[in-house]
């Protein structure tokens, strides 16, 4: 049986194997060589998702929508965009977050 060490990012040392056999078990059948990540390049899970996909809705009342990307920490979007129903540029406002990218 193998033991998986669970550590915080601050506890991981460069070159330290995360998967080790139990004492007395001997060498594992498959050799596992973990990829070591330098401490300055280690990312947390939330750091990868910096952008959001949001739904933009026309303020002209035509029901036209489109999707746009924005940064996770930015304020809600308001854009001037072409509305094909009224055939002119109108204000589009962010309605809801669709997903993280």
Short mmCIF file of C-alpha atoms in Angstrom, two decimals:
data_model
loop_
_atom_site.label_atom_id
_atom_site.label_comp_id
_atom_site.label_asym_id
_atom_site.label_seq_id
_atom_site.Cartn_x
_atom_site.Cartn_y
_atom_site.Cartn_z
CA UNK A 1 0.00 0.00 0.00
CA UNK A 2 1.31 3.44 -0.90
CA UNK A 3 1.12 6.54 1.22
CA UNK A 4 0.35 9.88 -0.34
CA UNK A 5 1.61 12.86 1.62
CA UNK A 6 -0.77 15.81 1.62
CA UNK A 7 0.97 19.12 2.17
CA UNK A 8 0.33 22.83 1.93
CA UNK A 9 2.18 24.75 -0.77
CA UNK A 10 4.45 26.33 1.84
CA UNK A 11 5.53 22.90 3.13
CA UNK A 12 6.59 21.44 -0.24
CA UNK A 13 10.31 21.34 -0.77
CA UNK A 14 11.96 21.21 -4.16
CA UNK A 15 12.86 17.65 -5.11
CA UNK A 16 10.83 16.01 -2.33
CA UNK A 17 8.94 12.89 -3.51
CA UNK A 18 5.22 13.01 -2.68
CA UNK A 19 4.59 9.31 -3.13
CA UNK A 20 6.59 6.85 -1.01
CA UNK A 21 6.20 3.12 -0.29
CA UNK A 22 5.34 2.03 3.24
CA UNK A 23 8.23 0.77 5.39
CA UNK A 24 8.89 -2.94 4.77
CA UNK A 25 6.98 -2.98 1.49
CA UNK A 26 10.08 -2.82 -0.68
CA UNK A 27 10.34 -1.23 -4.05
CA UNK A 28 7.06 -0.40 -5.81
CA UNK A 29 6.14 -2.38 -8.93
CA UNK A 30 5.89 0.73 -11.04
CA UNK A 31 8.45 3.41 -10.63
CA UNK A 32 6.93 6.79 -10.00
CA UNK A 33 9.02 9.87 -10.50
CA UNK A 34 7.07 12.94 -9.41
CA UNK A 35 7.52 16.19 -11.25
CA UNK A 36 8.99 18.65 -8.84
CA UNK A 37 7.87 22.24 -9.09
CA UNK A 38 10.07 25.09 -7.90
CA UNK A 39 8.47 26.88 -4.99
CA UNK A 40 8.32 30.21 -6.83
CA UNK A 41 6.34 28.67 -9.74
CA UNK A 42 3.78 26.76 -7.66
CA UNK A 43 0.18 27.88 -8.23
CA UNK A 44 -2.89 27.37 -6.11
CA UNK A 45 -6.11 26.13 -7.73
CA UNK A 46 -7.88 29.51 -7.67
CA UNK A 47 -4.95 31.27 -9.35
CA UNK A 48 -5.53 29.46 -12.65
CA UNK A 49 -9.07 30.81 -13.02
CA UNK A 50 -8.46 34.52 -13.47
CA UNK A 51 -11.10 35.22 -16.10
CA UNK A 52 -14.87 34.79 -16.15
CA UNK A 53 -17.32 34.22 -18.98
CA UNK A 54 -20.31 36.53 -18.49
CA UNK A 55 -23.62 37.03 -20.28
CA UNK A 56 -24.24 40.52 -21.68
CA UNK A 57 -27.85 41.70 -22.25
CA UNK A 58 -29.05 44.58 -24.42
CA UNK A 59 -30.63 47.51 -22.56
CA UNK A 60 -32.78 48.33 -25.61
CA UNK A 61 -35.20 45.60 -24.51
CA UNK A 62 -34.73 43.46 -27.63
CA UNK A 63 -33.48 40.38 -25.78
CA UNK A 64 -30.19 40.24 -27.71
CA UNK A 65 -27.39 38.66 -25.69
CA UNK A 66 -23.76 37.69 -26.18
CA UNK A 67 -20.99 36.24 -24.05
CA UNK A 68 -17.89 38.20 -23.05
CA UNK A 69 -14.77 37.53 -20.98
CA UNK A 70 -13.71 39.72 -18.08
CA UNK A 71 -11.14 39.54 -15.29
CA UNK A 72 -12.26 37.96 -12.05
CA UNK A 73 -11.44 41.04 -9.95
CA UNK A 74 -12.87 43.68 -12.31
CA UNK A 75 -16.21 45.42 -11.83
CA UNK A 76 -19.28 44.37 -13.81
CA UNK A 77 -19.04 45.11 -17.53
CA UNK A 78 -21.06 47.71 -19.43
CA UNK A 79 -20.29 47.92 -23.15
CA UNK A 80 -21.53 49.72 -26.24
CA UNK A 81 -22.17 46.93 -28.76
CA UNK A 82 -24.14 46.63 -32.00
CA UNK A 83 -27.71 45.40 -31.56
CA UNK A 84 -28.93 43.88 -34.86
CA UNK A 85 -32.63 44.24 -33.95
CA UNK A 86 -32.56 48.06 -33.59
CA UNK A 87 -29.58 48.32 -36.01
CA UNK A 88 -27.47 50.61 -33.86
CA UNK A 89 -25.02 50.56 -30.98
CA UNK A 90 -26.74 50.25 -27.59
CA UNK A 91 -25.62 49.71 -24.02
CA UNK A 92 -25.10 46.08 -22.95
CA UNK A 93 -24.90 45.24 -19.24
CA UNK A 94 -23.54 42.12 -17.57
CA UNK A 95 -26.43 39.95 -16.44
CA UNK A 96 -24.77 36.91 -14.86
CA UNK A 97 -21.60 34.87 -14.62
CA UNK A 98 -21.66 31.81 -16.86
CA UNK A 99 -18.44 30.07 -15.78
CA UNK A 100 -14.79 30.48 -14.85
CA UNK A 101 -12.15 30.11 -17.54
#
